[in-house]
PDB file of C-alpha atoms (C1' of nucleotides) in Angstrom:
ATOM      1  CA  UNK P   1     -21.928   8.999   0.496  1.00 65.00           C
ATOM      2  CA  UNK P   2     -21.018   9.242  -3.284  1.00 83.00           C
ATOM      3  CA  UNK P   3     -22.285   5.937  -4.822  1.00 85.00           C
ATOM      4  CA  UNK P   4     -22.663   6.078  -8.460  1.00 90.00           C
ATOM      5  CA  UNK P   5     -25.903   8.129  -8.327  1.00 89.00           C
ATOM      6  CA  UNK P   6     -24.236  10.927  -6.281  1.00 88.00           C
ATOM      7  CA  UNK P   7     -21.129  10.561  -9.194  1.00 91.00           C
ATOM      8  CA  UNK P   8     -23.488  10.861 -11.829  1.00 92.00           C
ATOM      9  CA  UNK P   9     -25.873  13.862 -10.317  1.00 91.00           C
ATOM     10  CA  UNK P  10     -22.496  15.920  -9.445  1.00 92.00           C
ATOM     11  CA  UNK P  11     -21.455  15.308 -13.189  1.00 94.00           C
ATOM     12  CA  UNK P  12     -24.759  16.025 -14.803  1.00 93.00           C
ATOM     13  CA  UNK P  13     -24.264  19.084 -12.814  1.00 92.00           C
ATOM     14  CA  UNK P  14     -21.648  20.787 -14.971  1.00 95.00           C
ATOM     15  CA  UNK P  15     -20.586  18.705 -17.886  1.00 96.00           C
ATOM     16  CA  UNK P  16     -22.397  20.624 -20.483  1.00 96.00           C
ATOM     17  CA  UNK P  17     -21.179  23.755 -18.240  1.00 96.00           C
ATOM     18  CA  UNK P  18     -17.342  23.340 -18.549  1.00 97.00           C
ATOM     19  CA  UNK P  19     -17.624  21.550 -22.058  1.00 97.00           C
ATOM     20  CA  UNK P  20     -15.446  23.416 -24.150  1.00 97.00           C
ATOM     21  CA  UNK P  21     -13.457  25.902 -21.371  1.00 98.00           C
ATOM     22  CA  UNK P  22     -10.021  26.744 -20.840  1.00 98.00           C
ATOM     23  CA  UNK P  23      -8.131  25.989 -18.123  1.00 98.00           C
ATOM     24  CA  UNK P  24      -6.630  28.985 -16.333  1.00 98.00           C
ATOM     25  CA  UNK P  25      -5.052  27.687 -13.035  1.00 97.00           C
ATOM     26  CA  UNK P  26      -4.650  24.432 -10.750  1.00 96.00           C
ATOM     27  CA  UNK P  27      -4.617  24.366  -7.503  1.00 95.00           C
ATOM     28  CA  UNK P  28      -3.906  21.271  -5.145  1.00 95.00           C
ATOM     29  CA  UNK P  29      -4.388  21.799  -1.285  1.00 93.00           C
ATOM     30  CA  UNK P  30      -3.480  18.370   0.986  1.00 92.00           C
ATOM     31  CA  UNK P  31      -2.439  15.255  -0.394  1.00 92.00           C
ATOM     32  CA  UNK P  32      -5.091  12.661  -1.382  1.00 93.00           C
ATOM     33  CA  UNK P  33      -5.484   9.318  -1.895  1.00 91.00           C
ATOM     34  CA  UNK P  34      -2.630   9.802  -4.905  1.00 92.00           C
ATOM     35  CA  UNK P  35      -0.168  11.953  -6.009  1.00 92.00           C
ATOM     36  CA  UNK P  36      -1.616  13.714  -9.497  1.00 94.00           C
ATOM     37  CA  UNK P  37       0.778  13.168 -11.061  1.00 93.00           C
ATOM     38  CA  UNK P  38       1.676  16.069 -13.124  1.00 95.00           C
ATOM     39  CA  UNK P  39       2.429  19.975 -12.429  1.00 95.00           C
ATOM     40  CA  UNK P  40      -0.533  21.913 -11.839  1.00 96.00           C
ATOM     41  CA  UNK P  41       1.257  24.495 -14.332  1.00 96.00           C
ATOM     42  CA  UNK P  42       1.580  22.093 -16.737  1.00 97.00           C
ATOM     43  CA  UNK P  43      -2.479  21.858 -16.769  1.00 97.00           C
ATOM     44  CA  UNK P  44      -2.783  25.547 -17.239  1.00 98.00           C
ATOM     45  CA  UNK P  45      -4.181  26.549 -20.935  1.00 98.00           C
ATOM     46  CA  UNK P  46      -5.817  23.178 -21.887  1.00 98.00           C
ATOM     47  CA  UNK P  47      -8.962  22.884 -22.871  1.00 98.00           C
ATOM     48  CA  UNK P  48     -11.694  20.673 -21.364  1.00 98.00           C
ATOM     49  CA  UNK P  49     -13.784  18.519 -23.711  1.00 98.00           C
ATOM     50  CA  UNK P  50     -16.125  16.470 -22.005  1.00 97.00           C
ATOM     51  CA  UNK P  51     -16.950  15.332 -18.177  1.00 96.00           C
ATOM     52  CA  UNK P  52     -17.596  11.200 -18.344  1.00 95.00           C
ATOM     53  CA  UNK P  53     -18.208   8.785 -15.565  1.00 94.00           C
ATOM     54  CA  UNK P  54     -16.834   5.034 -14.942  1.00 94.00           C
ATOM     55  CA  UNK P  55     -17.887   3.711 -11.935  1.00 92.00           C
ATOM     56  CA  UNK P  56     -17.494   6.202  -9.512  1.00 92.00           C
ATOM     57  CA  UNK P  57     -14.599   7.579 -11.251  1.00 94.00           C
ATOM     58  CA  UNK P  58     -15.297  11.356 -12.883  1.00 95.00           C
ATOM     59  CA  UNK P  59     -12.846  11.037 -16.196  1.00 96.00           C
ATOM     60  CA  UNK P  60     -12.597  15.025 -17.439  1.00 97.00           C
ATOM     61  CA  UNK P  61     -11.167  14.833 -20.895  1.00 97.00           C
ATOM     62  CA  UNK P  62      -8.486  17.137 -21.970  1.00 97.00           C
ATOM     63  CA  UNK P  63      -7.076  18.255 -24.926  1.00 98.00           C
ATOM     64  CA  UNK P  64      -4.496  16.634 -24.133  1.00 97.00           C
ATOM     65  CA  UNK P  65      -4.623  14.237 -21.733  1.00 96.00           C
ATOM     66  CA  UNK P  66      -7.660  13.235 -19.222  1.00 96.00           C
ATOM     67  CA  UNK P  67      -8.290  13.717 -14.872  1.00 96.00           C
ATOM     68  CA  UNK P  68     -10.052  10.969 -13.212  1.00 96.00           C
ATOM     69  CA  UNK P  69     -11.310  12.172  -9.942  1.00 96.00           C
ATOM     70  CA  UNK P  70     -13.207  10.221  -7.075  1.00 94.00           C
ATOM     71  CA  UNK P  71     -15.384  11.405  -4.559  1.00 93.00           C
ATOM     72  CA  UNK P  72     -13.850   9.159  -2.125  1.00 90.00           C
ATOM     73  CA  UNK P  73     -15.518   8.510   1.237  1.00 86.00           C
ATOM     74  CA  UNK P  74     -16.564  12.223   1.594  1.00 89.00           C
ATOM     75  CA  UNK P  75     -15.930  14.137  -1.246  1.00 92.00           C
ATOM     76  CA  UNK P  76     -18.025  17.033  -2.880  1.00 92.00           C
ATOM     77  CA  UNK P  77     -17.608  18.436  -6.384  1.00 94.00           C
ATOM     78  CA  UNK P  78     -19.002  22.449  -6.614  1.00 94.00           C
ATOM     79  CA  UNK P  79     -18.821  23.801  -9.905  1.00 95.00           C
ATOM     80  CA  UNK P  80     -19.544  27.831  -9.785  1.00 95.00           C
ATOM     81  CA  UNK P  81     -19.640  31.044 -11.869  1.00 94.00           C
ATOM     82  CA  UNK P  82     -18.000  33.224  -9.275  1.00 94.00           C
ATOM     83  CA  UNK P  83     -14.908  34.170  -8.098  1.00 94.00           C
ATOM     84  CA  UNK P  84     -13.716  30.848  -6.041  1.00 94.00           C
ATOM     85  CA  UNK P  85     -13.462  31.782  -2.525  1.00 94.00           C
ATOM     86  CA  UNK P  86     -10.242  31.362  -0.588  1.00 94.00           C
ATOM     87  CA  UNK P  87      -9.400  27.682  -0.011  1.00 93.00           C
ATOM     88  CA  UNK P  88     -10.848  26.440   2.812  1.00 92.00           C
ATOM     89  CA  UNK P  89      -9.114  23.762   4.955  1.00 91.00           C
ATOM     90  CA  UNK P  90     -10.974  20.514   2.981  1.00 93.00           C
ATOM     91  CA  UNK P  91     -10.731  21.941  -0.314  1.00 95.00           C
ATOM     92  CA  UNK P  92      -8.257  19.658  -1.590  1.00 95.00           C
ATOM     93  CA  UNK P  93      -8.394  20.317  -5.701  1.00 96.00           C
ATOM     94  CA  UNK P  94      -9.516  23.959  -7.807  1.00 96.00           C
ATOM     95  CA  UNK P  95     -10.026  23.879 -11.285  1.00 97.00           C
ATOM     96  CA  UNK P  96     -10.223  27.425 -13.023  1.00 97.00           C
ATOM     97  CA  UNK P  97     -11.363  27.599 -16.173  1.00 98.00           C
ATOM     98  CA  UNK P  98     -12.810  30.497 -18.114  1.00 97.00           C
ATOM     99  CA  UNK P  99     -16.468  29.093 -17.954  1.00 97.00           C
ATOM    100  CA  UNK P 100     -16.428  28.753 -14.119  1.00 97.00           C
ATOM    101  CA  UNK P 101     -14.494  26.957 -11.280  1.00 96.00           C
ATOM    102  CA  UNK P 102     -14.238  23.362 -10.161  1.00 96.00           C
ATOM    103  CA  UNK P 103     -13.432  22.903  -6.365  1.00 96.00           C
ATOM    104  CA  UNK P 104     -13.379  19.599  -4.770  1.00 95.00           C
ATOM    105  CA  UNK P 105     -13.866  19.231  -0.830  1.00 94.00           C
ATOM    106  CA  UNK P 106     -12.938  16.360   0.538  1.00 93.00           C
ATOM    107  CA  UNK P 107     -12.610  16.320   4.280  1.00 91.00           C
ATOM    108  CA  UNK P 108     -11.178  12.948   4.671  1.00 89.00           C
ATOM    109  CA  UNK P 109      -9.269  12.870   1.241  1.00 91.00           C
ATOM    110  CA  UNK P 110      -9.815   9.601   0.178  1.00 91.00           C
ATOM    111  CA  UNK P 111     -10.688  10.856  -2.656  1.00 92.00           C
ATOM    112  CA  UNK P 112      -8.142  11.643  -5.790  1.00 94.00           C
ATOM    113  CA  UNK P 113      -7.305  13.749  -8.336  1.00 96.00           C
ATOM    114  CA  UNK P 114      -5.325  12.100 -11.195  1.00 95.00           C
ATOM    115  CA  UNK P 115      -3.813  12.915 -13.763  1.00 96.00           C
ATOM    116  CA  UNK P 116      -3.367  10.548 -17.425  1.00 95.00           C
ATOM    117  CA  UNK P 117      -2.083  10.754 -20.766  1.00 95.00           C
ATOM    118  CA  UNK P 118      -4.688   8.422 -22.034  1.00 93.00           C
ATOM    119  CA  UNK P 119      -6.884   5.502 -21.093  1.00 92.00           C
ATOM    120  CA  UNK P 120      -4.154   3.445 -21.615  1.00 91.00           C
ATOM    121  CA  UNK P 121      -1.744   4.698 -19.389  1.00 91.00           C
ATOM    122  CA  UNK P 122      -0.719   2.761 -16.871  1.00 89.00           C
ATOM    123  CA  UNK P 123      -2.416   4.735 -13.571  1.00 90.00           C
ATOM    124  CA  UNK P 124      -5.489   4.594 -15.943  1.00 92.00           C
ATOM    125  CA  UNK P 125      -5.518   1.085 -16.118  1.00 91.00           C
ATOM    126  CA  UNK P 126      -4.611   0.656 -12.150  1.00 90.00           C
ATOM    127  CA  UNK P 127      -7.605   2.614 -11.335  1.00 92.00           C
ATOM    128  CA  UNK P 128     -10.294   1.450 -14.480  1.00 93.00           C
ATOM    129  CA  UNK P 129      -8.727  -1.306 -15.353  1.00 89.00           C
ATOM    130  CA  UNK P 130     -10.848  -4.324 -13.340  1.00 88.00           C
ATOM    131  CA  UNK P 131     -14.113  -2.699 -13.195  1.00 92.00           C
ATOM    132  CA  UNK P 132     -17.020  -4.686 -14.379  1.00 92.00           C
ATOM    133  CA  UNK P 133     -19.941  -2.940 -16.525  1.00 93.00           C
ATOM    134  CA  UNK P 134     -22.186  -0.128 -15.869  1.00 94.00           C
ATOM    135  CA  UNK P 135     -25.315  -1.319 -14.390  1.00 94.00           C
ATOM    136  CA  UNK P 136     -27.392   1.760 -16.145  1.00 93.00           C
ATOM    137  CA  UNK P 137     -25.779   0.807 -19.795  1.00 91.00           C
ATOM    138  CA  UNK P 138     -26.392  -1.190 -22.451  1.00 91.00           C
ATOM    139  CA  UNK P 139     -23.607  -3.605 -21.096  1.00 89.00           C
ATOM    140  CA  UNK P 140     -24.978  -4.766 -18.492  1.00 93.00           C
ATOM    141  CA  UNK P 141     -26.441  -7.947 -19.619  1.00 92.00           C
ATOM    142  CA  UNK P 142     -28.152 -10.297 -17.441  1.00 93.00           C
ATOM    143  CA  UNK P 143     -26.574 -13.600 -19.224  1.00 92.00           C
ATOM    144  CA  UNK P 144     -23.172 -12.530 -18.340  1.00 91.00           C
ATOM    145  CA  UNK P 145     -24.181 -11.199 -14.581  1.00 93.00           C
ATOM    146  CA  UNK P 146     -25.514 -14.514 -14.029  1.00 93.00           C
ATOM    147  CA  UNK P 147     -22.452 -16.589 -15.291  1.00 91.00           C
ATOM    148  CA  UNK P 148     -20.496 -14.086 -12.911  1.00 92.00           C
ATOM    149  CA  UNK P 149     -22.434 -15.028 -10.279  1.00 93.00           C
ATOM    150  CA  UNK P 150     -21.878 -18.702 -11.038  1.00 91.00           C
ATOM    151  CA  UNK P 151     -18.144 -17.820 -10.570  1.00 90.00           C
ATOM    152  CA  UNK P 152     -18.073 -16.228  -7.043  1.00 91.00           C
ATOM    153  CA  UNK P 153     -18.237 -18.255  -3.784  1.00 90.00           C
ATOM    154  CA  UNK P 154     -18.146 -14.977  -1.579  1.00 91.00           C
ATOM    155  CA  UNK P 155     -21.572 -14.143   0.027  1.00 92.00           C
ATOM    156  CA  UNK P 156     -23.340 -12.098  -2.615  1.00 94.00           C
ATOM    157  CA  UNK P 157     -23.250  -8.615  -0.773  1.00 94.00           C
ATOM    158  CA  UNK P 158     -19.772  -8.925  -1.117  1.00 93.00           C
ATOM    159  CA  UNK P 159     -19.323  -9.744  -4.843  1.00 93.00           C
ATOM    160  CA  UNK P 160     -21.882  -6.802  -5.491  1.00 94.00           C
ATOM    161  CA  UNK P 161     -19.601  -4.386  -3.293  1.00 93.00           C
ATOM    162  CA  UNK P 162     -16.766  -5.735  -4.894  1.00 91.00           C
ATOM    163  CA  UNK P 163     -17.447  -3.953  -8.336  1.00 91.00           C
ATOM    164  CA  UNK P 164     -15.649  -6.571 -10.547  1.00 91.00           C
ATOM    165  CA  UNK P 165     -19.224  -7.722 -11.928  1.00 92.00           C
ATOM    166  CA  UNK P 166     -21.027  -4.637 -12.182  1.00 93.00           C
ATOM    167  CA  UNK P 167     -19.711  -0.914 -10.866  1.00 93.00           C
ATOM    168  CA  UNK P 168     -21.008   1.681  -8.953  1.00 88.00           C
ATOM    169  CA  UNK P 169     -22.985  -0.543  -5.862  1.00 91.00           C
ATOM    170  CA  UNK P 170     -21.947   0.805  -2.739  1.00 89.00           C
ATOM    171  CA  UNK P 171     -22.765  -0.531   0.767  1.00 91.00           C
ATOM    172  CA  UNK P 172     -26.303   1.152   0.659  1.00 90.00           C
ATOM    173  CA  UNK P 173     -27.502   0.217  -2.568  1.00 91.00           C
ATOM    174  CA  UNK P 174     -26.224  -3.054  -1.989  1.00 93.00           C
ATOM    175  CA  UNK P 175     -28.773  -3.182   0.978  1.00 93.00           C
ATOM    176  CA  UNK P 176     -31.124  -1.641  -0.993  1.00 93.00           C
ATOM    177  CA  UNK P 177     -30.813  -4.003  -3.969  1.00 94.00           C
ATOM    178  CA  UNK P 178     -30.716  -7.246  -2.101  1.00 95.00           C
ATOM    179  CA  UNK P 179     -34.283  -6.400  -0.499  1.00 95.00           C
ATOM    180  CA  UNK P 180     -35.461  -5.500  -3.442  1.00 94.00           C
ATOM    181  CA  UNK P 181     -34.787  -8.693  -4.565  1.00 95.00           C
ATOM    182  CA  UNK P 182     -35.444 -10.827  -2.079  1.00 95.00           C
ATOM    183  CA  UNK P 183     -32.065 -12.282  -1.761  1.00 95.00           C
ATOM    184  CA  UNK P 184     -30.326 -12.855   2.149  1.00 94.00           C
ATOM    185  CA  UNK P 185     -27.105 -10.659   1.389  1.00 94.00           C
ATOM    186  CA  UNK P 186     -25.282 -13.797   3.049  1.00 93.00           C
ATOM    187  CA  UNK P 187     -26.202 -16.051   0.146  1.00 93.00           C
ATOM    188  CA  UNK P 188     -23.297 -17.040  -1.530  1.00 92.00           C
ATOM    189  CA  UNK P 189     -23.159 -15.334  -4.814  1.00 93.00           C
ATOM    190  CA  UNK P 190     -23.233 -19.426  -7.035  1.00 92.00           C
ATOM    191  CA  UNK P 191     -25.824 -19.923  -5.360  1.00 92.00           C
ATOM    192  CA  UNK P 192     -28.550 -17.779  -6.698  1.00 94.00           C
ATOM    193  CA  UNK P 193     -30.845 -19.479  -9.314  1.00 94.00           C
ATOM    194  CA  UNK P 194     -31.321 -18.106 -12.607  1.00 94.00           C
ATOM    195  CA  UNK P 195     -35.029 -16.180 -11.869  1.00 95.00           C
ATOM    196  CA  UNK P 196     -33.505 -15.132  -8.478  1.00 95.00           C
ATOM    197  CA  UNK P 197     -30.322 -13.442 -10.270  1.00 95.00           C
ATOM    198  CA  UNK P 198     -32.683 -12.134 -12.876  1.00 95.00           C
ATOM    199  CA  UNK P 199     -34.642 -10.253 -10.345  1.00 96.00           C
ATOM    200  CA  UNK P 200     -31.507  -9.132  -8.456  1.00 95.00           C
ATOM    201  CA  UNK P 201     -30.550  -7.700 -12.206  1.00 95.00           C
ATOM    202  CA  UNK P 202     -33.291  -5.497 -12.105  1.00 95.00           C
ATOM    203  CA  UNK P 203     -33.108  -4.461  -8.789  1.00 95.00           C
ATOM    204  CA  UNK P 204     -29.774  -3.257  -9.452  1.00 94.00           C
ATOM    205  CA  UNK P 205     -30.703  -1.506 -11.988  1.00 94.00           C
ATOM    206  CA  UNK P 206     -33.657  -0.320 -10.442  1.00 93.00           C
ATOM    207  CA  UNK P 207     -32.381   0.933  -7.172  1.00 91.00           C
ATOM    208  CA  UNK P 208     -29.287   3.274  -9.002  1.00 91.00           C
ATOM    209  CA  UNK P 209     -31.339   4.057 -11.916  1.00 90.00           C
ATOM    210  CA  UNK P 210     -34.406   5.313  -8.770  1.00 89.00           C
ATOM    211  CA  UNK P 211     -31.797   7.361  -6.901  1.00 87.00           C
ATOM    212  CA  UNK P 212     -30.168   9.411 -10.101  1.00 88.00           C
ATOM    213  CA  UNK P 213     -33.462  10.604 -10.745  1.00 86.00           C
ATOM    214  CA  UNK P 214     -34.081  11.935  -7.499  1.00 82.00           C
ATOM    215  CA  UNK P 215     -30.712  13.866  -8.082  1.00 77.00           C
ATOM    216  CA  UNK P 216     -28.549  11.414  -5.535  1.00 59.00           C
ATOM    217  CA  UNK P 217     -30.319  10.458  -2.356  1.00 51.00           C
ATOM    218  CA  UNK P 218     -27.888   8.659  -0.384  1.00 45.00           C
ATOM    219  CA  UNK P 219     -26.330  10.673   2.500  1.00 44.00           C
ATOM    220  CA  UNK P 220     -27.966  13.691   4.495  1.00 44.00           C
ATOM    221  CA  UNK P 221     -24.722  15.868   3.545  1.00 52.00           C
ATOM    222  CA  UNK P 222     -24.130  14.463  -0.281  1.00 60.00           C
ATOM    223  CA  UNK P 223     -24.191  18.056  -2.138  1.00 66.00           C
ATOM    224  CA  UNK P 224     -24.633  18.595  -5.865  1.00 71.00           C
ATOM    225  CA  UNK P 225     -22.214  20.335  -8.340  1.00 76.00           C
ATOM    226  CA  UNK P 226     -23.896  23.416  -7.166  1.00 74.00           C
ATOM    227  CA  UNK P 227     -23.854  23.370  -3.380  1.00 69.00           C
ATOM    228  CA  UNK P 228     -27.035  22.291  -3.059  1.00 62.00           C
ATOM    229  CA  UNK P 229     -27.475  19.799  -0.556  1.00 54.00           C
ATOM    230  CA  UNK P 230     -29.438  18.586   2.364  1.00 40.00           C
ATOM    231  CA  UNK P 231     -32.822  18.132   0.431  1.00 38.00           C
ATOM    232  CA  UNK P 232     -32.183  14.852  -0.838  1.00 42.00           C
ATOM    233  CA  UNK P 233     -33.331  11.865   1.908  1.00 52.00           C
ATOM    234  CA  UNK P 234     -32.700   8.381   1.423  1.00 59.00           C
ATOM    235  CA  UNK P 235     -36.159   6.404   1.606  1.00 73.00           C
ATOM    236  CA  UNK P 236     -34.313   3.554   2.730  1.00 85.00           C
ATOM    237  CA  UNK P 237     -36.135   0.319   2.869  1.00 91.00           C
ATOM    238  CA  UNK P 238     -33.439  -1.418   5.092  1.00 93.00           C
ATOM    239  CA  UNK P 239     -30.098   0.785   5.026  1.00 92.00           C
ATOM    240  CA  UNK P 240     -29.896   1.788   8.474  1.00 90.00           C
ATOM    241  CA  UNK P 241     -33.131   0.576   9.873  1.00 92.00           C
ATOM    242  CA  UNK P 242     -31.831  -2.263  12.261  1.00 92.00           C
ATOM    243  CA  UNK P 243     -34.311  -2.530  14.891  1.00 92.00           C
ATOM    244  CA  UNK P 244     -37.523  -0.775  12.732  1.00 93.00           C
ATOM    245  CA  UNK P 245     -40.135  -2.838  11.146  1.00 94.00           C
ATOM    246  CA  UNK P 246     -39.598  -3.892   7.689  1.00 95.00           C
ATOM    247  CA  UNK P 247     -41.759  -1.764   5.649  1.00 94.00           C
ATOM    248  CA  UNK P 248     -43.163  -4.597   3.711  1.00 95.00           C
ATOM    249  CA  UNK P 249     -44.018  -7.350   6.194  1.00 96.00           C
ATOM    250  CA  UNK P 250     -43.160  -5.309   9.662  1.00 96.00           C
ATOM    251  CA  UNK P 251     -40.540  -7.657  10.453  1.00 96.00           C
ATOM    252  CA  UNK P 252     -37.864  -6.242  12.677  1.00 94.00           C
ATOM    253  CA  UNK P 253     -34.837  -5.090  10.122  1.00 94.00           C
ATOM    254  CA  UNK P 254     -31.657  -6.675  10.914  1.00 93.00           C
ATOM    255  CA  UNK P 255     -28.045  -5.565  11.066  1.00 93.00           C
ATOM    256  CA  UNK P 256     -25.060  -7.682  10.510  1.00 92.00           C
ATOM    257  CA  UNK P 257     -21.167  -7.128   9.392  1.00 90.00           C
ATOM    258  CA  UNK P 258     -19.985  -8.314   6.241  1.00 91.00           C
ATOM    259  CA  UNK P 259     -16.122  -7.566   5.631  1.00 87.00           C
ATOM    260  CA  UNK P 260     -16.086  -4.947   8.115  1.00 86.00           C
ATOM    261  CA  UNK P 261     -19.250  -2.896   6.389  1.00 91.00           C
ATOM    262  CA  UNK P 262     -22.724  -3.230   8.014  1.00 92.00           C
ATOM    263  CA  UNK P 263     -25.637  -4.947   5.840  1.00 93.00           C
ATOM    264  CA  UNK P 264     -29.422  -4.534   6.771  1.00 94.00           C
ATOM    265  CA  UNK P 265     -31.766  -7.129   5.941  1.00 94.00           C
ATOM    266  CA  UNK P 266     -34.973  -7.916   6.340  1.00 95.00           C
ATOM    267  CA  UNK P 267     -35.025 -11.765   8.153  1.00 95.00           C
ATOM    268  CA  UNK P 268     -38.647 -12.647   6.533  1.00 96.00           C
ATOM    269  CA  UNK P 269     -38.727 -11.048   2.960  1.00 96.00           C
ATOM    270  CA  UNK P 270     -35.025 -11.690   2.221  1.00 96.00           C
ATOM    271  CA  UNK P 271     -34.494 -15.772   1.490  1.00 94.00           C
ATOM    272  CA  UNK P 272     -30.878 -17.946   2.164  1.00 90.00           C
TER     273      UNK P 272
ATOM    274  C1'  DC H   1     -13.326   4.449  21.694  1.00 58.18           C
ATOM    275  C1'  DG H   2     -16.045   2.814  17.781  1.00 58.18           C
ATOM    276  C1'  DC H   3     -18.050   3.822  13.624  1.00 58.18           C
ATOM    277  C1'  DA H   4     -19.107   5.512   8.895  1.00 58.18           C
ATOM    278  C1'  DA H   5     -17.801   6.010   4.085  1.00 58.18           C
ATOM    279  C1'  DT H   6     -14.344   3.603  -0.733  1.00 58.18           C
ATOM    280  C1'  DT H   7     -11.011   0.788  -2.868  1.00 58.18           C
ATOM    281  C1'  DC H   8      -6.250  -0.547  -3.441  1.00 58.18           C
ATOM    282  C1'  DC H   9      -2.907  -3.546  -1.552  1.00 58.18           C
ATOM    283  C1'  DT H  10      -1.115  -7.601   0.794  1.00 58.18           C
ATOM    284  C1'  DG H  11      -1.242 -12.190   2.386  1.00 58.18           C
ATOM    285  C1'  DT H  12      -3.310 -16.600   2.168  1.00 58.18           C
ATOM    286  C1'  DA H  13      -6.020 -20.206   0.040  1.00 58.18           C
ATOM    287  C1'  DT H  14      -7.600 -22.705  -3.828  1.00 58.18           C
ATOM    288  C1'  DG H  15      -7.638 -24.804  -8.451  1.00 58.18           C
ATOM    289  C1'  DC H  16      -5.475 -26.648 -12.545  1.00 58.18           C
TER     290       DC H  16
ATOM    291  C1'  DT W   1       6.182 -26.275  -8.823  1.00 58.18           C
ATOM    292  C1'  DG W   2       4.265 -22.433 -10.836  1.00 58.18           C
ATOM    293  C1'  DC W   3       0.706 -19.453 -12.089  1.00 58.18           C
ATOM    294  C1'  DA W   4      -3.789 -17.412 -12.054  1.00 58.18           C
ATOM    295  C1'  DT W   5      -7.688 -16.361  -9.573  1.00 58.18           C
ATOM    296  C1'  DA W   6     -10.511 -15.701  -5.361  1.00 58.18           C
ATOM    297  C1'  DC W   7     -11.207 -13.941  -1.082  1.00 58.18           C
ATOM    298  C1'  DA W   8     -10.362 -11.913   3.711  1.00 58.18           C
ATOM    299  C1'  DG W   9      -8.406  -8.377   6.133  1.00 58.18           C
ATOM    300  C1'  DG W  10      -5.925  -3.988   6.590  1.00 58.18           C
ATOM    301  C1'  DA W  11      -4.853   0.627   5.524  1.00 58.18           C
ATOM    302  C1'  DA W  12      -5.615   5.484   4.525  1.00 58.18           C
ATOM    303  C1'  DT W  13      -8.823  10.050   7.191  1.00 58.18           C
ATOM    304  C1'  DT W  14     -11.788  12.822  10.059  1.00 58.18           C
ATOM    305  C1'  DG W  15     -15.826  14.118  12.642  1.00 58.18           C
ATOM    306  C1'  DC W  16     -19.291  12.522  15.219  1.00 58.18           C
TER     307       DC W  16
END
DNA sequence: CGCAATTCCTGTATGC
DNA sequence: TGCATACAGGAATTGC
């Protein structure tokens, strides 16, 4: 589902399309995740400056004022030129400007709409406030990343899920990464040696930076900002492949449970 | 019934 | 003892 590459496909999507429109109406359908925290009405006639992206937060700057939005679990962001058709029963969040229409669906609404005064704000910092760096920016520096890793004792699938080093790795990628990098996802994050944490740098980097190119890979029903979906397969090298051969040395793929998420991991190419 | 997806929150453990 | 940090587990939801 939406891992930072989906985030930052659905934003490409229409950033530069509602750049500079006016806000017309707000809708809200069932809760989500949180409350957002202002009137809809109060939203109406404010203009819409720029579409950014923290993590796998959306922040749409205001005017006055900024929305962060997450994709949650199963959330979809359509951004379209017509007429918005009648609110089905997932669509959770409409956005009507005089460019076009935002609609988020979100059948199992953990995602959220939110809104903030500023950056600063106090639900701004709840929600931004302990992510780590973006992987795909200039911040993400492999001398800090490595005296991170230094600093966790949790298996290292679990510090990369946790987001507090480096945002935006979700349970696939995470997979994904790990192979790449020849690291058992069971290895406790001090443990890694320097050239080992170097490669898993790149492999972060690698896998996320991969996957927004292909326009968001992940999940069979991930759609883009416009509805398109359903093209995009994940060429998974381990994700979900418990039981195939390992496409690299034809070992059989293995599946375990980390924290209540599954991990795949190849038994001969992946090293404790 | 179990599972899949994300992340905040709570409770417990650890270190100084 | 207190405080900060780290980490495990639980919760929210819905459709397969």
């Amino acid at each position: 589902m939406p891992e930072l590459p989906e985030v930052e496909v659905t934003r490409l999507g229409f950033a530069d399309r509602i750049a500079g429109a006016r806000i017309e109406v707000v809708r809200m359908g069932k809760p989500l995740r949180w409350a957002l925290a202002v009137e809809p009405s109060a939203l109406a006639g404010r203009a819409v400056r720029a579409v950014r992206r923290r993590g796998k937060y959306l922040l749409i700057d205001l005017d006055e004022g900024l929305l962060l939005l997450h994709l949650g679990m199963s959330g979809s962001l359509r951004f379209t030129d017509m007429p918005l058709p009648p609110p089905g029963p997932h669509d959770h969040f409409d956005m009507v400007t005089n460019r076009g229409s935002l609609r988020l669906n979100d059948p199992r609404r953990f995602g959220a709409v939110v809104y903030a005064r500023d950056e600063a704000a106090p639900l701004a910092i709840k929600l931004l406030g302990r992510l780590g760096v973006e992987p795909l920016g200039d911040g993400f520096d492999f001398g800090a990343f490595f005296a991170g890793l230094k600093k966790r004792h949790a298996p290292i699938k679990q510090v990369l899920l946790a987001g507090e080093l480096v945002v935006g790795v979700g349970n696939i990628y995470a997979s994904e990464a790990l192979f790449l990098a020849g690291i058992r996802p069971t290895l406790s994050a001090s443990r890694i040696s320097r050239p080992r944490a170097a490669r898993l740098h790149a492999a972060v980097r690698e896998v996320l930076a991969r996957a927004v190119e292909r326009g968001g890979s992940t999940l069979r029903d991930f759609t883009n900002a416009d509805g398109q979906g359903g093209y995009f397969q994940l060429e998974a090298t381990v994700y979900g492949r418990a039981g195939e051969p390992c496409r690299v040395c034809s070992a059989t793929i293995r599946q375990i449970r980390q924290g209540q998420r599954s991990t795949f991991f190849c038994p001969s190419c992946q090293k404790c």
